[in-house]
Amino acid sequence: MPIYEYQCKNCERQFEQMRAMAEYRDPCECPWCGHEAGRILLTAPRLNDMKASVRKAHQINERSAHEPRSTARHQCGPGCNHNHKASAAKAATTEQGGPHLKMQPGKRPWMIGH
């Protein structure tokens, strides 16, 4: 849970409170006078003190929220059972081959003419 900074509207004291991210907009109760305190930004995030790998992870996480990336093409590995257009065209060419190709699709290619 992150730490948020607040300033009381009554006594004007500033304090920090650890709260859930879902409650970041909600006002907090002042620990000194009990009145409502609004959230303020006193300090900037400590990005300079973070490791480069942590900063990059934050950057990727923020980007993926509004710019999701996906692969443009289908990437198959060995044994892919999808019906690709290129494979279907290749099989049709083999079936329509001339008399010199007596191979049946799906059979063993080394047994031509048997």
Short mmCIF file of C-alpha atoms in Angstrom, two decimals:
data_model
loop_
_atom_site.label_atom_id
_atom_site.label_comp_id
_atom_site.label_asym_id
_atom_site.label_seq_id
_atom_site.Cartn_x
_atom_site.Cartn_y
_atom_site.Cartn_z
CA MET A 1 0.00 0.00 0.00
CA PRO A 2 1.37 3.44 -0.88
CA ILE A 3 1.91 6.33 1.50
CA TYR A 4 -0.17 9.44 0.77
CA GLU A 5 0.30 12.96 2.14
CA TYR A 6 -2.56 14.94 3.67
CA GLN A 7 -3.15 18.40 5.12
CA CYS A 8 -5.89 19.03 7.65
CA LYS A 9 -8.40 21.75 6.73
CA ASN A 10 -8.94 22.66 10.40
CA CYS A 11 -5.51 22.67 12.09
CA GLU A 12 -3.49 22.84 8.82
CA ARG A 13 -1.05 20.14 9.94
CA GLN A 14 0.52 17.88 7.36
CA PHE A 15 0.81 14.13 7.84
CA GLU A 16 1.34 10.90 5.93
CA GLN A 17 -0.99 7.92 5.87
CA MET A 18 -0.61 4.46 4.34
CA ARG A 19 -3.82 3.59 2.50
CA ALA A 20 -5.10 1.32 -0.23
CA MET A 21 -4.77 2.60 -3.80
CA ALA A 22 -8.55 2.45 -4.21
CA GLU A 23 -8.85 5.11 -1.47
CA TYR A 24 -6.40 7.64 -2.94
CA ARG A 25 -9.14 10.21 -3.69
CA ASP A 26 -10.92 9.86 -0.36
CA PRO A 27 -10.17 12.37 2.41
CA CYS A 28 -8.52 11.10 5.58
CA GLU A 29 -9.22 11.87 9.24
CA CYS A 30 -6.62 14.12 10.90
CA PRO A 31 -4.81 12.26 13.71
CA TRP A 32 -4.56 15.46 15.84
CA CYS A 33 -8.00 17.09 15.64
CA GLY A 34 -10.15 14.43 13.93
CA HIS A 35 -11.37 16.71 11.13
CA GLU A 36 -11.30 15.91 7.43
CA ALA A 37 -7.91 16.25 5.70
CA GLY A 38 -7.50 16.46 1.94
CA ARG A 39 -4.74 14.77 0.00
CA ILE A 40 -1.85 16.95 -1.16
CA LEU A 41 1.41 16.39 -3.05
CA LEU A 42 4.31 17.63 -0.94
CA THR A 43 7.13 15.53 -2.33
CA ALA A 44 7.79 14.23 -5.80
CA PRO A 45 8.14 10.49 -6.34
CA ARG A 46 11.68 9.34 -5.61
CA LEU A 47 12.54 8.23 -9.12
CA ASN A 48 16.21 9.20 -8.87
CA ASP A 49 16.75 6.79 -5.99
CA MET A 50 15.16 3.86 -7.82
CA LYS A 51 17.16 1.25 -9.66
CA ALA A 52 16.94 1.46 -13.44
CA SER A 53 15.25 -1.95 -13.61
CA VAL A 54 12.51 -0.81 -11.20
CA ARG A 55 11.94 2.41 -13.16
CA LYS A 56 11.68 0.42 -16.39
CA ALA A 57 9.18 -1.98 -14.78
CA HIS A 58 7.04 0.99 -13.68
CA GLN A 59 7.25 2.47 -17.18
CA ILE A 60 6.17 -0.80 -18.82
CA ASN A 61 3.34 -1.22 -16.32
CA GLU A 62 2.04 2.30 -16.94
CA ARG A 63 2.33 1.95 -20.72
CA SER A 64 0.51 -1.38 -20.83
CA ALA A 65 -2.50 0.16 -19.10
CA HIS A 66 -3.36 2.39 -22.06
CA GLU A 67 -1.13 1.10 -24.91
CA PRO A 68 -1.33 -2.68 -24.89
CA ARG A 69 0.96 -4.31 -27.41
CA SER A 70 0.16 -7.46 -29.31
CA THR A 71 1.94 -9.48 -31.93
CA ALA A 72 0.94 -8.60 -35.47
CA ARG A 73 1.27 -12.07 -36.89
CA HIS A 74 0.50 -15.56 -35.77
CA GLN A 75 3.61 -17.32 -34.52
CA CYS A 76 3.40 -21.08 -34.74
CA GLY A 77 5.87 -23.63 -33.64
CA PRO A 78 6.40 -27.21 -34.73
CA GLY A 79 3.20 -29.24 -34.72
CA CYS A 80 0.88 -26.30 -35.25
CA ASN A 81 -2.57 -27.64 -36.06
CA HIS A 82 -4.01 -24.42 -37.42
CA ASN A 83 -5.31 -24.23 -40.98
CA HIS A 84 -3.02 -21.66 -42.60
CA LYS A 85 -3.81 -20.34 -46.07
CA ALA A 86 -0.26 -20.96 -47.32
CA SER A 87 -0.33 -24.62 -46.20
CA ALA A 88 -3.76 -25.15 -47.76
CA ALA A 89 -2.55 -23.71 -51.10
CA LYS A 90 0.54 -25.91 -50.98
CA ALA A 91 -1.55 -29.04 -50.33
CA ALA A 92 -3.89 -28.15 -53.21
CA THR A 93 -0.92 -27.81 -55.57
CA THR A 94 0.33 -31.25 -54.56
CA GLU A 95 -3.11 -32.79 -55.13
CA GLN A 96 -3.43 -31.14 -58.56
CA GLY A 97 0.09 -32.04 -59.63
CA GLY A 98 0.68 -33.71 -62.97
CA PRO A 99 1.11 -37.42 -63.65
CA HIS A 100 4.69 -37.20 -62.46
CA LEU A 101 3.40 -36.52 -58.93
CA LYS A 102 1.45 -39.54 -57.79
CA MET A 103 1.72 -38.49 -54.17
CA GLN A 104 -1.39 -38.38 -52.05
CA PRO A 105 -1.58 -35.65 -49.39
CA GLY A 106 -1.00 -36.93 -45.92
CA LYS A 107 0.79 -40.08 -47.06
CA ARG A 108 4.49 -40.83 -46.87
CA PRO A 109 6.37 -38.88 -49.58
CA TRP A 110 9.06 -41.55 -49.94
CA MET A 111 6.43 -44.05 -51.06
CA ILE A 112 5.62 -42.25 -54.33
CA GLY A 113 3.66 -44.45 -56.74
CA HIS A 114 2.86 -47.22 -54.24
#
